[in-house]
Tab-separated table of C-alpha atoms in Angstrom:
chain	number	residue	atom	x	y	z
A	146	MET	CA	0.000	0.000	0.000
A	147	THR	CA	1.205	3.508	-0.815
A	148	LYS	CA	2.138	5.544	2.244
A	149	ILE	CA	1.259	9.232	2.086
A	150	SER	CA	1.857	11.828	4.790
A	151	VAL	CA	1.044	15.528	4.819
A	152	THR	CA	4.103	17.574	5.800
A	153	ASN	CA	2.621	21.062	5.425
A	154	PHE	CA	-1.013	22.210	5.188
A	155	HIS	CA	-2.455	25.738	4.953
A	156	LEU	CA	-6.052	26.848	4.586
A	157	VAL	CA	-6.583	29.488	1.896
A	158	GLU	CA	-9.018	32.253	2.797
A	159	ASN	CA	-11.008	34.437	0.407
A	160	HIS	CA	-10.305	32.462	-2.769
A	161	PRO	CA	-13.184	31.460	-5.053
A	162	TYR	CA	-12.194	27.801	-5.409
A	163	VAL	CA	-8.834	26.968	-3.733
A	164	LYS	CA	-9.555	25.846	-0.161
A	165	ALA	CA	-6.075	24.714	0.933
A	166	VAL	CA	-2.488	24.178	-0.225
A	167	ALA	CA	-0.362	21.265	0.977
A	168	HIS	CA	2.975	19.503	0.683
A	169	MET	CA	3.068	15.705	0.993
A	170	LYS	CA	5.564	12.866	1.125
A	171	MET	CA	4.706	9.767	-0.876
A	172	GLU	CA	6.959	6.758	-1.388
A	173	GLY	CA	10.104	8.872	-1.005
A	174	LEU	CA	8.839	11.722	-3.200
A	175	TYR	CA	8.143	15.198	-1.849
A	176	LEU	CA	5.065	16.639	-3.580
A	177	ARG	CA	4.799	20.415	-3.220
A	178	GLY	CA	2.012	22.802	-4.095
A	179	LEU	CA	-0.965	20.447	-4.101
A	180	ARG	CA	-4.234	22.378	-4.013
A	181	LEU	CA	-7.560	21.272	-2.579
A	182	GLU	CA	-10.094	22.849	-4.928
A	183	GLN	CA	-13.875	23.065	-4.760
A	184	ARG	CA	-15.854	22.645	-7.986
A	185	GLU	CA	-19.160	24.377	-8.789
A	186	HIS	CA	-21.278	21.642	-7.208
A	187	GLY	CA	-19.234	21.528	-3.981
A	188	GLU	CA	-17.116	18.535	-5.031
A	189	LEU	CA	-13.544	18.642	-3.699
A	190	THR	CA	-10.725	17.770	-6.110
A	191	VAL	CA	-6.925	17.927	-6.222
A	192	GLY	CA	-5.175	20.608	-8.254
A	193	TYR	CA	-1.595	19.860	-9.263
A	194	PRO	CA	1.124	22.484	-9.687
A	195	GLY	CA	1.714	23.931	-13.113
A	196	ARG	CA	3.913	26.348	-14.977
A	197	LYS	CA	3.351	28.595	-17.938
A	198	VAL	CA	5.318	27.626	-21.050
A	199	ARG	CA	4.936	29.768	-24.169
A	200	GLY	CA	1.642	31.129	-22.903
A	201	GLN	CA	0.143	27.708	-22.118
A	202	TRP	CA	-0.256	26.081	-18.696
A	203	GLN	CA	1.548	22.786	-18.266
A	204	VAL	CA	1.027	20.445	-15.296
A	205	VAL	CA	4.356	19.748	-13.565
A	206	TYR	CA	3.309	16.345	-12.200
A	207	GLU	CA	0.184	14.262	-11.631
A	208	PRO	CA	-0.465	10.691	-10.461
A	209	GLY	CA	-0.447	7.901	-12.998
A	210	ASN	CA	-3.540	6.135	-11.681
A	211	ARG	CA	-6.876	6.743	-9.953
A	212	ALA	CA	-5.922	4.851	-6.783
A	213	THR	CA	-3.014	7.200	-6.039
A	214	GLU	CA	-5.104	10.265	-6.831
A	215	SER	CA	-7.827	8.995	-4.473
A	216	LEU	CA	-5.280	8.526	-1.668
A	217	ILE	CA	-3.983	12.065	-2.135
A	218	LEU	CA	-7.519	13.488	-2.181
A	219	GLU	CA	-8.540	11.593	0.962
A	220	GLN	CA	-5.481	12.887	2.848
A	221	LEU	CA	-6.244	16.465	1.786
A	222	LYS	CA	-9.924	16.119	2.730
A	223	THR	CA	-9.033	14.691	6.149
A	224	HIS	CA	-6.687	17.592	6.928
A	225	TYR	CA	-9.165	20.139	5.551
A	226	GLU	CA	-12.038	18.829	7.681
A	227	ALA	CA	-9.830	18.763	10.794
A	228	SER	CA	-8.658	22.334	10.117
A	229	GLU	CA	-12.233	23.510	9.605
A	230	ARG	CA	-13.279	21.953	12.941
A	231	MET	CA	-10.360	23.622	14.725
A	232	ALA	CA	-11.207	27.003	13.187
A	233	ALA	CA	-14.856	26.777	14.313
């Protein structure tokens, strides 16, 4: 099983769709700049870091399968919900 741990987590205030930004460790990799984003219908998703190349946005990295993406999303959701409870 893939081991994922959140090393840094910050809530983002006053942004239309980004709710939090996090750094994670996964299988020896350090993933920086992961965003927890909220879609129009309230669904939470993961946003991956990107860079602008010749006027076009390019994703720097993203998981190769749904299982890994689901693990990342669940970790972000867990930290987000805990942070929301602490803020209340």
